[in-house]
PDB file of N, CA, C and O in Angstrom:
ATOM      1  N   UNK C   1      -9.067  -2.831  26.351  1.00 90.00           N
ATOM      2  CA  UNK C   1      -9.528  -3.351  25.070  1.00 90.00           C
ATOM      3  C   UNK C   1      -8.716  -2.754  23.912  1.00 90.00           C
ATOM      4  O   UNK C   1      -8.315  -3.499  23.018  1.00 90.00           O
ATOM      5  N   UNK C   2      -8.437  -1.310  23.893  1.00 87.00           N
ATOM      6  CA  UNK C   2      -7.992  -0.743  22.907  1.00 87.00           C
ATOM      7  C   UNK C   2      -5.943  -1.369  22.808  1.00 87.00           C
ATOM      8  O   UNK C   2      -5.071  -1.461  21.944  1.00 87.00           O
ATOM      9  N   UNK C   3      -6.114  -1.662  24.445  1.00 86.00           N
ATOM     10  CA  UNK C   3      -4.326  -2.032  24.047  1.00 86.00           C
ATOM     11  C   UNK C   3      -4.422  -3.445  23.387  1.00 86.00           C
ATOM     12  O   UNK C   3      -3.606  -3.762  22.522  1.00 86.00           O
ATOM     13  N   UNK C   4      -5.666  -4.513  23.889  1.00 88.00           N
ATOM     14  CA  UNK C   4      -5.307  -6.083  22.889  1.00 88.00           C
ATOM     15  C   UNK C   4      -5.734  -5.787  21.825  1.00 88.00           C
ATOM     16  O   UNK C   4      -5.428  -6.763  21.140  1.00 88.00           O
ATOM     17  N   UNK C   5      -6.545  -4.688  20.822  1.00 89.00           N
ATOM     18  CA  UNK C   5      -6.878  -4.715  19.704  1.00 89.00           C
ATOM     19  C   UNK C   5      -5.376  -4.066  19.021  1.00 89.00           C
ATOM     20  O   UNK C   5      -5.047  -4.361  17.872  1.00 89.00           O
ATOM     21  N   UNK C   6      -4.672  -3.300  19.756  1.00 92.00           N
ATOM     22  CA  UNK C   6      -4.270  -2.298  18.361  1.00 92.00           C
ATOM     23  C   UNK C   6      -2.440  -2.224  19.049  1.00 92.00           C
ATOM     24  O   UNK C   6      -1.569  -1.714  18.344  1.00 92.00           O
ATOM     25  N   UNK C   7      -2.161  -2.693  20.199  1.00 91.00           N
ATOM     26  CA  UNK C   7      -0.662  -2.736  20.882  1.00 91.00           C
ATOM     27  C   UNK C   7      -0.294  -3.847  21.402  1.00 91.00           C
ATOM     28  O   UNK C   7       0.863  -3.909  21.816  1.00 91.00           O
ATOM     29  N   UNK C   8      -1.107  -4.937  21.516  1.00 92.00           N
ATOM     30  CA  UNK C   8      -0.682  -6.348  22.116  1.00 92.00           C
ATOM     31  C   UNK C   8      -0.206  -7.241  20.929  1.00 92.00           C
ATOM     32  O   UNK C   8       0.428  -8.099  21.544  1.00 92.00           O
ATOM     33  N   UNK C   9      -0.149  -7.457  20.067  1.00 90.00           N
ATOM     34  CA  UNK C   9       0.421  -8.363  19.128  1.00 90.00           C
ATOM     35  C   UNK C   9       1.717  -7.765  18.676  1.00 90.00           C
ATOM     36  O   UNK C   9       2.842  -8.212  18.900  1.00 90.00           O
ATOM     37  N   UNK C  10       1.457  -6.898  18.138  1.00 90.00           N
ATOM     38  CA  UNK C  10       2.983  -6.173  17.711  1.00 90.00           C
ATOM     39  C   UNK C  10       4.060  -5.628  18.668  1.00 90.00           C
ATOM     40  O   UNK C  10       5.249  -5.467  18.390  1.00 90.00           O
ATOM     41  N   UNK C  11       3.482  -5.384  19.784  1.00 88.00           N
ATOM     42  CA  UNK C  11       4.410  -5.429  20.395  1.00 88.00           C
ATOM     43  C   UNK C  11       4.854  -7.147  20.878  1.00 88.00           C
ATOM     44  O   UNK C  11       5.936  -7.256  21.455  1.00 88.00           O
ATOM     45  N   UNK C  12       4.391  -7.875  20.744  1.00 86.00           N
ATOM     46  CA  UNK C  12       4.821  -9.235  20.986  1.00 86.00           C
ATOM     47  C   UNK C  12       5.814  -9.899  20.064  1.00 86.00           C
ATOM     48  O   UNK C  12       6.676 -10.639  20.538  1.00 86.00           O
ATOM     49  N   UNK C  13       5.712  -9.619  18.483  1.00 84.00           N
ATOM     50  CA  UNK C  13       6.784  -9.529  17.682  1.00 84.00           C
ATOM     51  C   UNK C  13       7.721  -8.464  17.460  1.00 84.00           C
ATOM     52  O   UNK C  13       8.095  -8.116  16.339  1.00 84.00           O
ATOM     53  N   UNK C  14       8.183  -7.833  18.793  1.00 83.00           N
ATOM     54  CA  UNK C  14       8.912  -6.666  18.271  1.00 83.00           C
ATOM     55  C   UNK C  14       8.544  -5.864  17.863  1.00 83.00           C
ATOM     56  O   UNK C  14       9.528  -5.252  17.449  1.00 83.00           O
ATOM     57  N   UNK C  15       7.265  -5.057  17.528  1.00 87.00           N
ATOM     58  CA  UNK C  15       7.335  -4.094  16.290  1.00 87.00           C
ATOM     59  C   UNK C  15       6.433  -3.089  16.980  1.00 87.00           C
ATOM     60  O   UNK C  15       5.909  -3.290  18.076  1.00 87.00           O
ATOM     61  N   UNK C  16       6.270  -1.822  16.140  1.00 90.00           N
ATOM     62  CA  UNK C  16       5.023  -0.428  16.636  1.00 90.00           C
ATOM     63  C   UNK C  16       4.273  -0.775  15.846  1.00 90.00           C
ATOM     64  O   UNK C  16       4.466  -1.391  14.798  1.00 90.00           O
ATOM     65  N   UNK C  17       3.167  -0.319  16.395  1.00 94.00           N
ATOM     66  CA  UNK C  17       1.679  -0.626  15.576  1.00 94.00           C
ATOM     67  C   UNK C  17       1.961  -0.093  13.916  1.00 94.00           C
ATOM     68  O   UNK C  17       1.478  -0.626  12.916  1.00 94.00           O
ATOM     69  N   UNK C  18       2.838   1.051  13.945  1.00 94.00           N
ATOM     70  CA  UNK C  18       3.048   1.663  12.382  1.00 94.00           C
ATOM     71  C   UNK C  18       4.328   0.114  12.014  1.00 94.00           C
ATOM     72  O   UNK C  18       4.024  -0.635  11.086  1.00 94.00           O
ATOM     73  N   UNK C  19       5.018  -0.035  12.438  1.00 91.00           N
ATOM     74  CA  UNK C  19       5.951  -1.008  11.913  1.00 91.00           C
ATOM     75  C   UNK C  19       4.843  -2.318  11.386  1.00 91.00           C
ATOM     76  O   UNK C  19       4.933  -2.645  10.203  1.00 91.00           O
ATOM     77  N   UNK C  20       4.114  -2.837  12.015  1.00 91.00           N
ATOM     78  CA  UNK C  20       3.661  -4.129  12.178  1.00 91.00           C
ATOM     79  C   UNK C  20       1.885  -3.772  10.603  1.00 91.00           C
ATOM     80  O   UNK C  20       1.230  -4.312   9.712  1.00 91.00           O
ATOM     81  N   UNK C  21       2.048  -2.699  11.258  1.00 95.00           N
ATOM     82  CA  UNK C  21       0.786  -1.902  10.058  1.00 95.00           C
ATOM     83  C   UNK C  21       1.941  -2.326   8.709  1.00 95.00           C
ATOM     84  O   UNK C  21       1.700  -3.311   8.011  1.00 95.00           O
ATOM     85  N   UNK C  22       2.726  -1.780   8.554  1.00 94.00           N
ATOM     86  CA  UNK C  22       3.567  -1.750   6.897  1.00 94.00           C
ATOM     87  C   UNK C  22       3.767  -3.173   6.765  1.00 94.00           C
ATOM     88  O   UNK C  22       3.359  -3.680   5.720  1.00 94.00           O
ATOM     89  N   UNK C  23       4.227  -3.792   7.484  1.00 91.00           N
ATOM     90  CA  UNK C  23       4.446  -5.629   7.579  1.00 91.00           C
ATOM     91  C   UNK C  23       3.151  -5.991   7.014  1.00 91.00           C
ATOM     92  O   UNK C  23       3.075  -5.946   5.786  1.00 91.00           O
ATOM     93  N   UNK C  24       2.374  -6.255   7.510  1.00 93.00           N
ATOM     94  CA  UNK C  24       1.203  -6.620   7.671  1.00 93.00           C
ATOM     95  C   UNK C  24       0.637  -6.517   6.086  1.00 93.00           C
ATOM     96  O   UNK C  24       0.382  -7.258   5.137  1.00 93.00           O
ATOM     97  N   UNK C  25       0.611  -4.968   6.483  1.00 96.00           N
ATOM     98  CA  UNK C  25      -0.245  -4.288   5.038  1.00 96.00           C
ATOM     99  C   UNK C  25       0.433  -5.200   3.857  1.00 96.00           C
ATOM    100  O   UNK C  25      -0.059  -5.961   3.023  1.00 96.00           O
ATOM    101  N   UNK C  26       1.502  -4.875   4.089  1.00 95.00           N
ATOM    102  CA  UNK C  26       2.724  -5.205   2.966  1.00 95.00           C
ATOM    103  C   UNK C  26       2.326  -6.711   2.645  1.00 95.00           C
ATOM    104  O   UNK C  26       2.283  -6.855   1.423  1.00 95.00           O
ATOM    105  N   UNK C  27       2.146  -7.398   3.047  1.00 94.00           N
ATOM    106  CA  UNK C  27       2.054  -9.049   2.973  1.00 94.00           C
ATOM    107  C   UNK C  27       0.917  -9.022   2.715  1.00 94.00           C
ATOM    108  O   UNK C  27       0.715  -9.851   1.828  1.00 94.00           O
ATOM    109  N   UNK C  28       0.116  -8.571   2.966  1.00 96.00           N
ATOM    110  CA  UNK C  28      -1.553  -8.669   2.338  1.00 96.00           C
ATOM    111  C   UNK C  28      -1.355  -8.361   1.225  1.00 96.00           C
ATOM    112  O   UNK C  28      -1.377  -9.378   0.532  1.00 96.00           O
ATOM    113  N   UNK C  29      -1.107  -7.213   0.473  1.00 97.00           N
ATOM    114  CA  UNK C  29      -1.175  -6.589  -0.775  1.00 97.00           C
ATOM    115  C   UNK C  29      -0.318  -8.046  -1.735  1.00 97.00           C
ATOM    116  O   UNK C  29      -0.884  -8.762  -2.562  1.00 97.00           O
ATOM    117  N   UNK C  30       0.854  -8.127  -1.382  1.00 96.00           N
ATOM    118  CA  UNK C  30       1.700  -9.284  -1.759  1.00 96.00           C
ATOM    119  C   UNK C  30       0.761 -10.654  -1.931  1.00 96.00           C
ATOM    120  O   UNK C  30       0.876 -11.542  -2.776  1.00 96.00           O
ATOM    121  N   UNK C  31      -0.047 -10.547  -1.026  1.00 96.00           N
ATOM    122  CA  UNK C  31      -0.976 -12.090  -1.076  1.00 96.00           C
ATOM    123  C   UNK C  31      -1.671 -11.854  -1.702  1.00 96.00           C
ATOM    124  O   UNK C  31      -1.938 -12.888  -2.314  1.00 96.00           O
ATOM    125  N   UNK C  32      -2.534 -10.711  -2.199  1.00 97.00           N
ATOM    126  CA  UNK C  32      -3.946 -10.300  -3.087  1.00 97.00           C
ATOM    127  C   UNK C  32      -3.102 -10.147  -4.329  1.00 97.00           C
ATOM    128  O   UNK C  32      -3.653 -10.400  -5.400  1.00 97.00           O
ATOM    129  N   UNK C  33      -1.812  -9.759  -4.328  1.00 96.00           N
ATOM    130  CA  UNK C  33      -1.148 -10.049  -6.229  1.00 96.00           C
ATOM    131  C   UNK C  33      -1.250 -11.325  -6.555  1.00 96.00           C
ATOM    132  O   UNK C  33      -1.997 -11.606  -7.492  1.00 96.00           O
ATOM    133  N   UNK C  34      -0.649 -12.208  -5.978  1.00 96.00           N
ATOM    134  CA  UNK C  34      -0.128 -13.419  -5.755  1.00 96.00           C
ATOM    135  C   UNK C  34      -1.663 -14.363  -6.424  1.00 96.00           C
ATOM    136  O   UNK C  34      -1.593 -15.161  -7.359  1.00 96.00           O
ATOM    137  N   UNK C  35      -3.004 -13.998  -5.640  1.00 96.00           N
ATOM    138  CA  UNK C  35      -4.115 -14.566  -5.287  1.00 96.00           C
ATOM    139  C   UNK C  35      -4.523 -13.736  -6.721  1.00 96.00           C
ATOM    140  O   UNK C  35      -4.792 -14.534  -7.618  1.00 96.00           O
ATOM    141  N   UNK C  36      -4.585 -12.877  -6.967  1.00 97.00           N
ATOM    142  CA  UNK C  36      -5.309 -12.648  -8.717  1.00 97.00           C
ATOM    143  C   UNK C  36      -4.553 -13.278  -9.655  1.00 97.00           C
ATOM    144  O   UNK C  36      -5.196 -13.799 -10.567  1.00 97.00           O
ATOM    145  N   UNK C  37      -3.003 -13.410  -9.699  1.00 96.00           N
ATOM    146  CA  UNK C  37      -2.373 -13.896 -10.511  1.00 96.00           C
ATOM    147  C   UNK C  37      -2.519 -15.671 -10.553  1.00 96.00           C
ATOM    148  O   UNK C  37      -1.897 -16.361 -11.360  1.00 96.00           O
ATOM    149  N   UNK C  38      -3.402 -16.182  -9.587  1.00 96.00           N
ATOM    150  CA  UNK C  38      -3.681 -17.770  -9.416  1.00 96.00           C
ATOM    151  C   UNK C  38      -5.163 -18.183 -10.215  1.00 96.00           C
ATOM    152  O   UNK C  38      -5.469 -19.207 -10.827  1.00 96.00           O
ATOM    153  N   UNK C  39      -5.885 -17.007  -9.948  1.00 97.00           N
ATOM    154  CA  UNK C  39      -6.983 -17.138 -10.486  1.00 97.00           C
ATOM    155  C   UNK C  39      -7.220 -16.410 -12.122  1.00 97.00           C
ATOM    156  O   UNK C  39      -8.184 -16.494 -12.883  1.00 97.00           O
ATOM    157  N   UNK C  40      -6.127 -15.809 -12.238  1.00 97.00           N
ATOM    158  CA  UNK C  40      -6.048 -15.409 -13.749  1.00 97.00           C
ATOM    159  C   UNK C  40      -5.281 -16.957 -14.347  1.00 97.00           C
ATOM    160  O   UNK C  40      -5.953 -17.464 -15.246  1.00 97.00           O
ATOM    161  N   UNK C  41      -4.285 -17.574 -14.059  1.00 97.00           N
ATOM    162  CA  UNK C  41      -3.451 -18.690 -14.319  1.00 97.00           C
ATOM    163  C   UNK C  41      -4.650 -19.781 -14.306  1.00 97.00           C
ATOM    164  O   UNK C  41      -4.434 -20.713 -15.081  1.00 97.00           O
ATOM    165  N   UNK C  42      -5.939 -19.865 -13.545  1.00 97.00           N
ATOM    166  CA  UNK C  42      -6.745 -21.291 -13.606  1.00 97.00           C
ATOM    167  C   UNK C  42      -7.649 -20.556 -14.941  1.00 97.00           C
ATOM    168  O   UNK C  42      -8.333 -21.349 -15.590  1.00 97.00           O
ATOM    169  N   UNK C  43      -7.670 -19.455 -15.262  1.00 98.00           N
ATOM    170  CA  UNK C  43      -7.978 -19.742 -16.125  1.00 98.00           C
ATOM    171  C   UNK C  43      -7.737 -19.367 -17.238  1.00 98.00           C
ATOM    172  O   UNK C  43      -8.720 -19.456 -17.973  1.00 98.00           O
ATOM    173  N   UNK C  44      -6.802 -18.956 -17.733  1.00 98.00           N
ATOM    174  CA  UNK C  44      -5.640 -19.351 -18.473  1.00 98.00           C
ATOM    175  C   UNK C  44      -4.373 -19.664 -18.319  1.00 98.00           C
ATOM    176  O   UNK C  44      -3.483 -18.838 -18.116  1.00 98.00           O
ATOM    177  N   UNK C  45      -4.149 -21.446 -18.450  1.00 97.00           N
ATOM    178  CA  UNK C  45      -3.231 -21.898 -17.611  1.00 97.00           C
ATOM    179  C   UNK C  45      -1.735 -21.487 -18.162  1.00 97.00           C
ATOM    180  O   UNK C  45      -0.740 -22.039 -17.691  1.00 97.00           O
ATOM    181  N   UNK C  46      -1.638 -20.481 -19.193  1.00 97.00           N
ATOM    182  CA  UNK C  46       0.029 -20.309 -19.944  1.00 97.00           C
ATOM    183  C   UNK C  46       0.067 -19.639 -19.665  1.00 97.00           C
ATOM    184  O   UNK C  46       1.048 -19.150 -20.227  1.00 97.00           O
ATOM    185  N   UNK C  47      -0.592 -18.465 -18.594  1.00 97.00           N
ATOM    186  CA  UNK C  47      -0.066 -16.911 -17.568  1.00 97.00           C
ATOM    187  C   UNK C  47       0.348 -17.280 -16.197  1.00 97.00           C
ATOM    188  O   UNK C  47      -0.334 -17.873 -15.361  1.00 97.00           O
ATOM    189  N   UNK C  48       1.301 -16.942 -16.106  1.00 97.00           N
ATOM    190  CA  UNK C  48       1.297 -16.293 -14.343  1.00 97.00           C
ATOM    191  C   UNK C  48       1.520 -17.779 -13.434  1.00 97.00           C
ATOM    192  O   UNK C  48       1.105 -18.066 -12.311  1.00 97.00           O
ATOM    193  N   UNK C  49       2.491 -18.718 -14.576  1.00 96.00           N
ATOM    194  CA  UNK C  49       3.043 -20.081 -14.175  1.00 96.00           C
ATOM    195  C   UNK C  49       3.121 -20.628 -12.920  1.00 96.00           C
ATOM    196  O   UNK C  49       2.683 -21.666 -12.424  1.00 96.00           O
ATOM    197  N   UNK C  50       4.173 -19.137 -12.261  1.00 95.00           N
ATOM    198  CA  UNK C  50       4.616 -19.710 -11.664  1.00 95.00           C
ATOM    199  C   UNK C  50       4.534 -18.248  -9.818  1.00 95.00           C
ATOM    200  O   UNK C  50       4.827 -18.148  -8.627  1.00 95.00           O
ATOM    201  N   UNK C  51       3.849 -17.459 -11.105  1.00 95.00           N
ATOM    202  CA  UNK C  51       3.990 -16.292  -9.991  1.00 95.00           C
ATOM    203  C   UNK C  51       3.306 -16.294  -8.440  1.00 95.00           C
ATOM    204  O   UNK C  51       3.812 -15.557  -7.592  1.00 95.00           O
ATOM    205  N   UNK C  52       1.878 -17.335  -8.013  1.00 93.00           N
ATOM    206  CA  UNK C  52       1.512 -17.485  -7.082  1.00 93.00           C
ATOM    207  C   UNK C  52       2.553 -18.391  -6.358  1.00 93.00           C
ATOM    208  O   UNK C  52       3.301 -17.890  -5.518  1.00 93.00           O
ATOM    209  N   UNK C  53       2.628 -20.010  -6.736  1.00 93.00           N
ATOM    210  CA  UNK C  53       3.407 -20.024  -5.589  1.00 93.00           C
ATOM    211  C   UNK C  53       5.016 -19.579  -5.239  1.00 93.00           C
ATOM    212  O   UNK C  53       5.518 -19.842  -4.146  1.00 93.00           O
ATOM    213  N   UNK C  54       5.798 -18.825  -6.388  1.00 95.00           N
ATOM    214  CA  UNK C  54       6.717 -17.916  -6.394  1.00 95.00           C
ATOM    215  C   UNK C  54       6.621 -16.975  -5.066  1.00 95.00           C
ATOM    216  O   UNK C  54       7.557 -16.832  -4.281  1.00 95.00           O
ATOM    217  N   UNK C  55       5.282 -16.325  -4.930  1.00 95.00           N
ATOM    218  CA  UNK C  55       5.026 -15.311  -3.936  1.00 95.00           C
ATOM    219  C   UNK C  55       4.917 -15.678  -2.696  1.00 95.00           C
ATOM    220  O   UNK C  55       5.015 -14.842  -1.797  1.00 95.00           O
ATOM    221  N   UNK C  56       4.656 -17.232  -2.395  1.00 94.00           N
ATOM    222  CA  UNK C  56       3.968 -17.934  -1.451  1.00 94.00           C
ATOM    223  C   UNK C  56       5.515 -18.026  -0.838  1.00 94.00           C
ATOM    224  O   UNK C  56       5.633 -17.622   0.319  1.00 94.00           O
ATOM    225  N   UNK C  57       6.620 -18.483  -1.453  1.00 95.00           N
ATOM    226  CA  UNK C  57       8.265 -19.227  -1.386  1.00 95.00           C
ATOM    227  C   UNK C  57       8.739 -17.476  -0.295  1.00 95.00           C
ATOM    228  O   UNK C  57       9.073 -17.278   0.874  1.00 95.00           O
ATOM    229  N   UNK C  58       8.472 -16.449  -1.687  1.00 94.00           N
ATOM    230  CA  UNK C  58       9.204 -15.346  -0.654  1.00 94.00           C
ATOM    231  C   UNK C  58       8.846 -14.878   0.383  1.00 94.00           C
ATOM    232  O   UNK C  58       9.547 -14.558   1.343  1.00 94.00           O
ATOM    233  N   UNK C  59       7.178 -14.772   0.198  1.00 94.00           N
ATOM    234  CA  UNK C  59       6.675 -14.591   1.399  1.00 94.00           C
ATOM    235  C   UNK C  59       7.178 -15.358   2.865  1.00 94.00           C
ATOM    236  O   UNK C  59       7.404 -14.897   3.984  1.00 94.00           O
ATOM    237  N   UNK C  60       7.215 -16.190   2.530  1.00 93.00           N
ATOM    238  CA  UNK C  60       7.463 -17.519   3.855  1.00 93.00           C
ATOM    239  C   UNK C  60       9.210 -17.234   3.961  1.00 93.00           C
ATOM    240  O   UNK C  60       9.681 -17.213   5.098  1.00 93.00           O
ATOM    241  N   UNK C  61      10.053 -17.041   2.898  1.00 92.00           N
ATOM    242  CA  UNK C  61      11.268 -17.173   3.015  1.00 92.00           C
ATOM    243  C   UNK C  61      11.196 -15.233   4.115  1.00 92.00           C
ATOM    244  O   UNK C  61      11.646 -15.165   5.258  1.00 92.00           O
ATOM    245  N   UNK C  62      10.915 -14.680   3.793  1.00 90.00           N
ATOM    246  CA  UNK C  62      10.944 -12.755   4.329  1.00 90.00           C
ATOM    247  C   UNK C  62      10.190 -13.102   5.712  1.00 90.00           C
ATOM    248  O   UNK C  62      10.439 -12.230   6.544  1.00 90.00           O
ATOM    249  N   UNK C  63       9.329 -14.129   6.214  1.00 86.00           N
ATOM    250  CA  UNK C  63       8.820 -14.220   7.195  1.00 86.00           C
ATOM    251  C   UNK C  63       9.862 -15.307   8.590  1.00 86.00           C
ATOM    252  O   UNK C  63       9.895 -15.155   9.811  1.00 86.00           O
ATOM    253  N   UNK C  64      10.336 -15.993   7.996  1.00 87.00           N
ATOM    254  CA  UNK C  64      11.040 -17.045   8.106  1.00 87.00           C
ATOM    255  C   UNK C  64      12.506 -16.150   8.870  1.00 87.00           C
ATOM    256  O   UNK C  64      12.945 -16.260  10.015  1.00 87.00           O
ATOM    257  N   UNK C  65      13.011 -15.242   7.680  1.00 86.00           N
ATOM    258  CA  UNK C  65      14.335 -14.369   7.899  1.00 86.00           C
ATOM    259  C   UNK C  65      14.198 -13.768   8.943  1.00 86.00           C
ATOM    260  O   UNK C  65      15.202 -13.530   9.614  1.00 86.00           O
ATOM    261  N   UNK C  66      12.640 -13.259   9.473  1.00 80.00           N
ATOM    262  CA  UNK C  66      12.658 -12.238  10.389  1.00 80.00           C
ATOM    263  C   UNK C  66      12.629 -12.534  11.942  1.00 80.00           C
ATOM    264  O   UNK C  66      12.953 -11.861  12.920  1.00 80.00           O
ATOM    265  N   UNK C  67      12.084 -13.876  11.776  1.00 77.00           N
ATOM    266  CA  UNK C  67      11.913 -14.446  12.819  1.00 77.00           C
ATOM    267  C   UNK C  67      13.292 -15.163  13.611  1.00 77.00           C
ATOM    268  O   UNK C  67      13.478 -15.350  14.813  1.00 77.00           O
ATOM    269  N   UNK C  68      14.046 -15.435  12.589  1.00 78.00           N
ATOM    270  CA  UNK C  68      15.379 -15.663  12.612  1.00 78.00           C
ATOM    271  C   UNK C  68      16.442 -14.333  13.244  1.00 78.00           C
ATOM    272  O   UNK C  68      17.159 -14.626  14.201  1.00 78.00           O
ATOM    273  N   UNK C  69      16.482 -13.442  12.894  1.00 78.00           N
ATOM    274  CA  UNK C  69      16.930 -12.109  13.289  1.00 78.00           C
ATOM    275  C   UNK C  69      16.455 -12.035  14.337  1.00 78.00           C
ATOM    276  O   UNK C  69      17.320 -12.142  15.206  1.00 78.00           O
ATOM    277  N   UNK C  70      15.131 -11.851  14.856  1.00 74.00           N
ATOM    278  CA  UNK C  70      14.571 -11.587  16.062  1.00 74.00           C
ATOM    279  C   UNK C  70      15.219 -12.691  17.372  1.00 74.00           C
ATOM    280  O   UNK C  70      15.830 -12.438  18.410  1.00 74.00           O
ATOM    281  N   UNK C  71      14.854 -13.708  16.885  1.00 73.00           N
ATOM    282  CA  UNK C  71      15.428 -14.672  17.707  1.00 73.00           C
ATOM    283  C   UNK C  71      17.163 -14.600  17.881  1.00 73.00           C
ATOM    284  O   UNK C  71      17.672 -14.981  18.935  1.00 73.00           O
ATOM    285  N   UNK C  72      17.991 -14.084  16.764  1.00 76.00           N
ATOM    286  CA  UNK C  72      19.239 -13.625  17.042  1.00 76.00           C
ATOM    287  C   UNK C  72      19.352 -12.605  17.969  1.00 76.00           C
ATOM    288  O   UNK C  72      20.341 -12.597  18.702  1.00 76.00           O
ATOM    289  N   UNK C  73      18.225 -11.451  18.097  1.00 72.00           N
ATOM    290  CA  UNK C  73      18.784 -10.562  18.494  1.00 72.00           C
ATOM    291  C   UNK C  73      18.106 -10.746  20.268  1.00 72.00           C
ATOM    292  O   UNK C  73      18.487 -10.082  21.233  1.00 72.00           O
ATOM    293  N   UNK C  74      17.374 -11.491  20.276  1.00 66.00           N
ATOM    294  CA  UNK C  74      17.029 -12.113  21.501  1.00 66.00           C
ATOM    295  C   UNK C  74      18.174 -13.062  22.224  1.00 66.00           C
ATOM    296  O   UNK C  74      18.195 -12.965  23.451  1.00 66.00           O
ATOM    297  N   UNK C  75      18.963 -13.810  21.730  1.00 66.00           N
ATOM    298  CA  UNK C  75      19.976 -14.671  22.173  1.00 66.00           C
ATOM    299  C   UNK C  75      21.297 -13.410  22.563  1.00 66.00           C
ATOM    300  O   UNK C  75      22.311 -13.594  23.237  1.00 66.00           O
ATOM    301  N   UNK C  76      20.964 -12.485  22.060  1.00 67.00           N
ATOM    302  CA  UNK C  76      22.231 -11.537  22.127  1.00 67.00           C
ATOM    303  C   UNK C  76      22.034 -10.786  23.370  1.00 67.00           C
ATOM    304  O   UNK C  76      22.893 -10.593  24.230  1.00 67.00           O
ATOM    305  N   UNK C  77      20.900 -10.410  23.379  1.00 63.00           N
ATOM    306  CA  UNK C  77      20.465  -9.492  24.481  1.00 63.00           C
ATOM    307  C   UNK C  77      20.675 -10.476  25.625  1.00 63.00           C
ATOM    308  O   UNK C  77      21.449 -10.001  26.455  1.00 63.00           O
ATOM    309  N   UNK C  78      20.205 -11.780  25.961  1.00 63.00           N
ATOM    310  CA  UNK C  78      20.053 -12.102  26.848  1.00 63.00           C
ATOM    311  C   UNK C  78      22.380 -12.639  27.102  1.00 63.00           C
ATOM    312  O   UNK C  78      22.979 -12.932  28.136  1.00 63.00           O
ATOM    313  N   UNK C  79      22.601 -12.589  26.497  1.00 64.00           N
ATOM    314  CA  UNK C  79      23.757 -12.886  26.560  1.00 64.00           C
ATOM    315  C   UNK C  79      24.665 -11.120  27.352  1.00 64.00           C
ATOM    316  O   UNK C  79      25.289 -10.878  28.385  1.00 64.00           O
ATOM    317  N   UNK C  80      24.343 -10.518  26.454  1.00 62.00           N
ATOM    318  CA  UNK C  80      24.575  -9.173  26.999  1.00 62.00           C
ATOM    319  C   UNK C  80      24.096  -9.047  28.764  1.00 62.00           C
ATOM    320  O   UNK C  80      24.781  -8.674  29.717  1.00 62.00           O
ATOM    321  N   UNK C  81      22.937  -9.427  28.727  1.00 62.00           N
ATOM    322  CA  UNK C  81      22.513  -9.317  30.475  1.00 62.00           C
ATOM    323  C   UNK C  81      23.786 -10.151  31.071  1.00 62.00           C
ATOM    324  O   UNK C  81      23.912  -9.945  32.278  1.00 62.00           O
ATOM    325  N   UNK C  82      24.565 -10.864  30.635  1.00 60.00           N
ATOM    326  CA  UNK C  82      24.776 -11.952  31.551  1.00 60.00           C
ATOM    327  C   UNK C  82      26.284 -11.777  31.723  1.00 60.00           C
ATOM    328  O   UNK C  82      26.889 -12.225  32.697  1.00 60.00           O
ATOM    329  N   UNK C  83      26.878 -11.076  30.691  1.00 57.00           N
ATOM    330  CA  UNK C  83      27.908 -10.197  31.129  1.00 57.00           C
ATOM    331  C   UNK C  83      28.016  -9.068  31.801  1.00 57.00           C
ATOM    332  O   UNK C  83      29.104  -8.769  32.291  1.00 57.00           O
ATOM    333  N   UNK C  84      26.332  -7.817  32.014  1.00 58.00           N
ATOM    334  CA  UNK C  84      26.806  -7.151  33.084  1.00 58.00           C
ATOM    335  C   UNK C  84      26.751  -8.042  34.542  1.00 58.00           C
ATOM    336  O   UNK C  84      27.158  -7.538  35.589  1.00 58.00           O
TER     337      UNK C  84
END
């Protein structure tokens, strides 16, 4: 139980529970700026224009990059096997 709660996902994207903790954390905090600055903007619509879905673009673009890398470095490895 304790390995699918707290070592089975992150290790499935590559990462240590502390790596996937800072990811994680990191993108939450990023989404709760993002998410006050939407609800300060509805209601006053001349703040914070553009800053939610701004956050939404990088978020997805930093999530997007990584998955990309990973999958590079997966095509490499398996290429590496195949030359020894």
């Amino acid at each position: 139980m304790f390995n699918k709660l707290f070592r089975e996902h992150p290790s499935e994207v590559g990462e240590s529970y502390a790596e996937h903790f800072a990811a994680a954390g990191g993108f939450g905090v990023k989404m709760i700026v993002g998410g006050i600055a939407c609800v300060v903007h509805a209601i006053v619509p001349g703040l914070f224009i553009t800053t939610g879905s701004g956050m939404v673009k990088r978020l997805y673009d930093q999530m997007v990059a990584k998955r990309a890398a990973k999958r590079e470095a997966n095509i490499e490895m398996r290429s590496i096997e195949w030359v020894i």
